[in-house]
C-alpha positions as a Python dict, from the first residue, in 0.01 Angstrom:
ca = {
    (1, 'M'): (0, 0, 0),
    (2, 'A'): (179, 119, 301),
    (3, 'Y'): (158, -123, 541),
    (4, 'E'): (266, -35, 992),
    (5, 'V'): (445, -260, 1072),
    (6, 'A'): (447, -382, 1436),
    (7, 'A'): (762, -311, 1678),
    (8, 'P'): (994, -711, 1814),
    (9, 'K'): (879, -743, 2122),
    (10, 'Y'): (1246, -618, 2286),
    (11, 'V'): (1187, -265, 2137),
    (12, 'R'): (878, -281, 2286),
    (13, 'L'): (991, -368, 2636),
    (14, 'A'): (1287, -121, 2598),
    (15, 'Q'): (985, 181, 2540),
    (16, 'T'): (814, 134, 2873),
    (17, 'L'): (1144, 171, 3041),
    (18, 'Q'): (1250, 448, 2886),
    (19, 'R'): (928, 527, 3001),
    (20, 'R'): (1009, 513, 3330),
    (21, 'I'): (1286, 619, 3323),
    (22, 'E'): (1244, 951, 3196),
    (23, 'D'): (890, 906, 3491),
    (24, 'G'): (1089, 886, 3782),
    (25, 'T'): (1009, 559, 3772),
    (26, 'Y'): (1346, 468, 3761),
    (27, 'P'): (1576, 793, 3767),
    (28, 'P'): (1964, 826, 3791),
    (29, 'G'): (2209, 622, 3939),
    (30, 'S'): (1935, 362, 4054),
    (31, 'L'): (1913, 24, 3956),
    (32, 'V'): (1742, -152, 3663),
    (33, 'P'): (1487, -414, 3800),
    (34, 'S'): (1721, -785, 3731),
    (35, 'E'): (1657, -1028, 3452),
    (36, 'N'): (1497, -1236, 3641),
    (37, 'Q'): (1253, -949, 3757),
    (38, 'L'): (1116, -793, 3393),
    (39, 'V'): (1118, -1169, 3307),
    (40, 'Q'): (836, -1236, 3591),
    (41, 'A'): (696, -874, 3550),
    (42, 'F'): (658, -837, 3165),
    (43, 'G'): (609, -1274, 3121),
    (44, 'M'): (835, -1221, 2814),
    (45, 'S'): (1159, -1477, 2763),
    (46, 'R'): (1552, -1397, 2912),
    (47, 'P'): (1639, -1315, 2508),
    (48, 'T'): (1378, -1016, 2497),
    (49, 'V'): (1505, -941, 2796),
    (50, 'V'): (1861, -894, 2653),
    (51, 'R'): (1794, -795, 2394),
    (52, 'A'): (1549, -475, 2560),
    (53, 'L'): (1832, -352, 2828),
    (54, 'D'): (2098, -366, 2517),
    (55, 'L'): (1900, -145, 2304),
    (56, 'L'): (1959, 83, 2683),
    (57, 'K'): (2244, 38, 2661),
    (58, 'R'): (2383, 99, 2350),
    (59, 'D'): (2172, 421, 2362),
    (60, 'G'): (2268, 588, 2645),
    (61, 'W'): (2010, 491, 2864),
    (62, 'L'): (2184, 242, 3100),
    (63, 'E'): (2543, 113, 3209),
    (64, 'S'): (2649, -165, 3345),
    (65, 'R'): (2952, -190, 3613),
    (66, 'Q'): (3091, -523, 3697),
    (67, 'G'): (2998, -649, 4078),
    (68, 'Y'): (2694, -361, 4110),
    (69, 'G'): (2450, -394, 3787),
    (70, 'T'): (2240, -178, 3559),
    (71, 'I'): (2230, 120, 3685),
    (72, 'V'): (2054, 417, 3554),
    (73, 'R'): (2226, 664, 3334),
    (74, 'G'): (1940, 902, 3318),
    (75, 'R'): (1821, 1072, 2899),
    (76, 'P'): (2170, 1096, 2730),
    (77, 'E'): (2284, 1382, 2522),
    (78, 'V'): (2185, 1195, 2198),
    (79, 'V'): (1847, 1193, 2304),
    (80, 'E'): (1893, 1596, 2424),
    (81, 'Q'): (1997, 1698, 2068),
    (82, 'K'): (1710, 1499, 1950),
    (83, 'D'): (1446, 1739, 2116),
    (84, 'Q'): (1513, 1979, 1904),
    (85, 'R'): (1414, 1792, 1570),
    (86, 'G'): (1113, 1868, 1569),
    (87, 'R'): (1247, 2295, 1495),
    (88, 'E'): (1440, 2210, 1250),
    (89, 'A'): (1178, 1940, 1080),
    (90, 'L'): (949, 2259, 1056),
    (91, 'E'): (1202, 2546, 1032),
    (92, 'R'): (1359, 2410, 702),
    (93, 'D'): (1368, 2507, 319),
    (94, 'E'): (1292, 2279, 132),
    (95, 'S'): (1521, 2401, -159),
    (96, 'A'): (1747, 2462, 96),
    (97, 'A'): (1804, 2110, 214),
    (98, 'S'): (2124, 1887, 204),
    (99, 'G'): (1928, 1608, 82),
    (100, 'R'): (1623, 1576, -176),
    (101, 'L'): (1232, 1514, -132),
    (102, 'V'): (1200, 1174, -209),
    (103, 'G'): (759, 1215, -295),
    (104, 'V'): (449, 1387, -229),
    (105, 'D'): (150, 1201, -255),
    (106, 'R'): (-204, 1155, 20),
    (107, 'V'): (-166, 805, 110),
    (108, 'P'): (-394, 608, 370),
    (109, 'V'): (-316, 780, 699),
    (110, 'P'): (-119, 585, 957),
    (111, 'P'): (-234, 501, 1278),
    (112, 'R'): (-104, 684, 1508),
    (113, 'V'): (-89, 965, 1261),
    (114, 'A'): (-473, 933, 1277),
    (115, 'S'): (-558, 946, 1652),
    (116, 'I'): (-377, 1307, 1650),
    (117, 'L'): (-487, 1437, 1352),
    (118, 'G'): (-816, 1330, 1471),
    (119, 'V'): (-926, 1199, 1118),
    (120, 'P'): (-1087, 822, 1096),
    (121, 'K'): (-925, 524, 1022),
    (122, 'R'): (-778, 537, 640),
    (123, 'T'): (-810, 827, 524),
    (124, 'K'): (-605, 957, 298),
    (125, 'V'): (-433, 1258, 369),
    (126, 'L'): (-65, 1396, 193),
    (127, 'V'): (276, 1333, 353),
    (128, 'R'): (585, 1515, 182),
    (129, 'R'): (859, 1317, 260),
    (130, 'L'): (1269, 1494, 196),
    (131, 'L'): (1528, 1236, 276),
    (132, 'I'): (1799, 1395, 453),
    (133, 'E'): (2180, 1320, 346),
    (134, 'D'): (2525, 1434, 485),
    (135, 'D'): (2856, 1361, 212),
    (136, 'G'): (2621, 1160, 4),
    (137, 'E'): (2450, 883, 320),
    (138, 'P'): (2152, 995, 397),
    (139, 'V'): (2077, 1013, 800),
    (140, 'E'): (1747, 1096, 873),
    (141, 'L'): (1406, 1079, 670),
    (142, 'V'): (1095, 1323, 776),
    (143, 'S'): (753, 1231, 677),
    (144, 'S'): (549, 1545, 702),
    (145, 'Y'): (127, 1470, 744),
    (146, 'F'): (-110, 1724, 671),
    (147, 'P'): (-502, 1714, 644),
    (148, 'A'): (-632, 1721, 328),
    (149, 'G'): (-790, 2042, 500),
    (150, 'L'): (-473, 2211, 610),
    (151, 'V'): (-352, 2152, 199),
    (152, 'D'): (-611, 2377, 4),
    (153, 'G'): (-450, 2771, -118),
    (154, 'T'): (-129, 2647, -58),
    (155, 'D'): (196, 2432, -290),
    (156, 'L'): (174, 2096, -37),
    (157, 'A'): (71, 1932, -259),
    (158, 'D'): (357, 2031, -494),
    (159, 'S'): (602, 1753, -630),
    (160, 'A'): (859, 2052, -595),
    (161, 'P'): (1090, 2142, -339),
    (162, 'L'): (994, 2459, -94),
    (163, 'R'): (1183, 2762, -152),
    (164, 'E'): (1078, 2876, 197),
    (165, 'S'): (957, 2604, 586),
    (166, 'L'): (649, 2441, 586),
    (167, 'R'): (605, 2586, 906),
    (168, 'A'): (601, 2980, 749),
    (169, 'H'): (393, 2841, 401),
    (170, 'V'): (100, 2653, 588),
    (171, 'E'): (117, 3041, 834),
    (172, 'T'): (65, 3224, 553),
    (173, 'R'): (-143, 3061, 331),
    (174, 'K'): (-369, 2952, 611),
    (175, 'K'): (-403, 3172, 820),
    (176, 'V'): (-278, 2985, 1081),
    (177, 'R'): (-68, 3075, 1365),
    (178, 'F'): (226, 2698, 1524),
    (179, 'D'): (176, 2764, 1854),
    (180, 'H'): (388, 2366, 2024),
    (181, 'V'): (496, 2184, 1975),
    (182, 'T'): (560, 1847, 2080),
    (183, 'E'): (808, 1588, 2028),
    (184, 'R'): (801, 1187, 2103),
    (185, 'V'): (1126, 980, 2087),
    (186, 'S'): (1056, 557, 2066),
    (187, 'A'): (1212, 280, 1836),
    (188, 'R'): (1009, 102, 1614),
    (189, 'L'): (1116, -133, 1266),
    (190, 'P'): (1144, 80, 936),
    (191, 'S'): (864, 25, 693),
    (192, 'P'): (1061, -162, 469),
    (193, 'E'): (1049, 180, 227),
    (194, 'E'): (1191, 340, 448),
    (195, 'A'): (1420, 112, 506),
    (196, 'D'): (1599, 135, 168),
    (197, 'L'): (1573, 457, 164),
    (198, 'L'): (1781, 524, 471),
    (199, 'G'): (1998, 260, 399),
    (200, 'L'): (1901, 28, 651),
    (201, 'P'): (1971, -395, 636),
    (202, 'K'): (1678, -590, 768),
    (203, 'G'): (1584, -574, 1137),
    (204, 'A'): (1766, -268, 1167),
    (205, 'P'): (1548, -23, 1437),
    (206, 'V'): (1514, 368, 1389),
    (207, 'L'): (1435, 581, 1635),
    (208, 'S'): (1118, 762, 1528),
    (209, 'V'): (1084, 1089, 1676),
    (210, 'L'): (715, 1222, 1616),
    (211, 'V'): (703, 1554, 1571),
    (212, 'V'): (366, 1764, 1659),
    (213, 'A'): (305, 2063, 1560),
    (214, 'C'): (-84, 2220, 1714),
    (215, 'D'): (-213, 2565, 1687),
    (216, 'V'): (-297, 2770, 2019),
    (217, 'S'): (-609, 2554, 2133),
    (218, 'G'): (-405, 2251, 2089),
    (219, 'Q'): (-552, 2184, 1691),
    (220, 'A'): (-323, 1991, 1471),
    (221, 'L'): (-166, 2158, 1189),
    (222, 'Q'): (117, 1957, 1132),
    (223, 'V'): (300, 1597, 1230),
    (224, 'A'): (644, 1535, 1119),
    (225, 'D'): (815, 1169, 1154),
    (226, 'V'): (1176, 1206, 1157),
    (227, 'L'): (1387, 817, 1153),
    (228, 'L'): (1711, 832, 1241),
    (229, 'P'): (1887, 539, 1204),
    (230, 'A'): (2009, 397, 1563),
    (231, 'D'): (2304, 280, 1439),
    (232, 'R'): (2409, 674, 1334),
    (233, 'Q'): (2351, 782, 1651),
    (234, 'E'): (754, 721, 2479),
    (235, 'L'): (1013, 1059, 2504),
    (236, 'E'): (799, 1427, 2544),
    (237, 'D'): (837, 1754, 2539),
    (238, 'T'): (654, 2036, 2458),
    (239, 'Y'): (792, 2426, 2405),
    (240, 'R'): (683, 2751, 2290),
    (241, 'L'): (765, 2870, 1876),
    (242, 'G'): (866, 3227, 1852),
}
């Protein structure tokens, strides 16, 4: 049985501050509110605020300057690089990937995916889970979810790696066209199974790039949750697929 693991308070606070940097509330070069101001504004303890700020500093969003305070660096380069994770997840040939297919199964849809696919909670959807490795070390876990109606007439439910990209396979078999992709980057705690596959210690967060591939009408055809160990390395970008 799969369980949704709620992110701890410091991760949720970091996500909120990250979104404010993205939307221009805290522009690059500006000072973020002080620890005291954040404690009062969010009703959280000082240790929680400190951990959230430390997480954003570690990932390159913020920088401490002696005698000046904590300033906004803006969108870090590492996140810019992650913007193309969606295209990679769609275009990757499973049979040629540097890694292995670790699961193909019908599972209860995660709540965050159910709302995107427009299906009721606890509906079973197909998930293909691909673990990407670098020199034998797991560096990325991609869980691709498909609604039942899109699986019929395809090889998506087969346990063998596809010899083409997921996008190409679905477009050919179902006569649909992937038009655009939206990526939402956030931090969260992995499930026990995800942590085990990625070789993470207990309590280690991951960056989740939630990739939503849609047709021209905006209907979601595929949702991929790309997990990246935060120590080895909501944003939103939309781009067109050629």
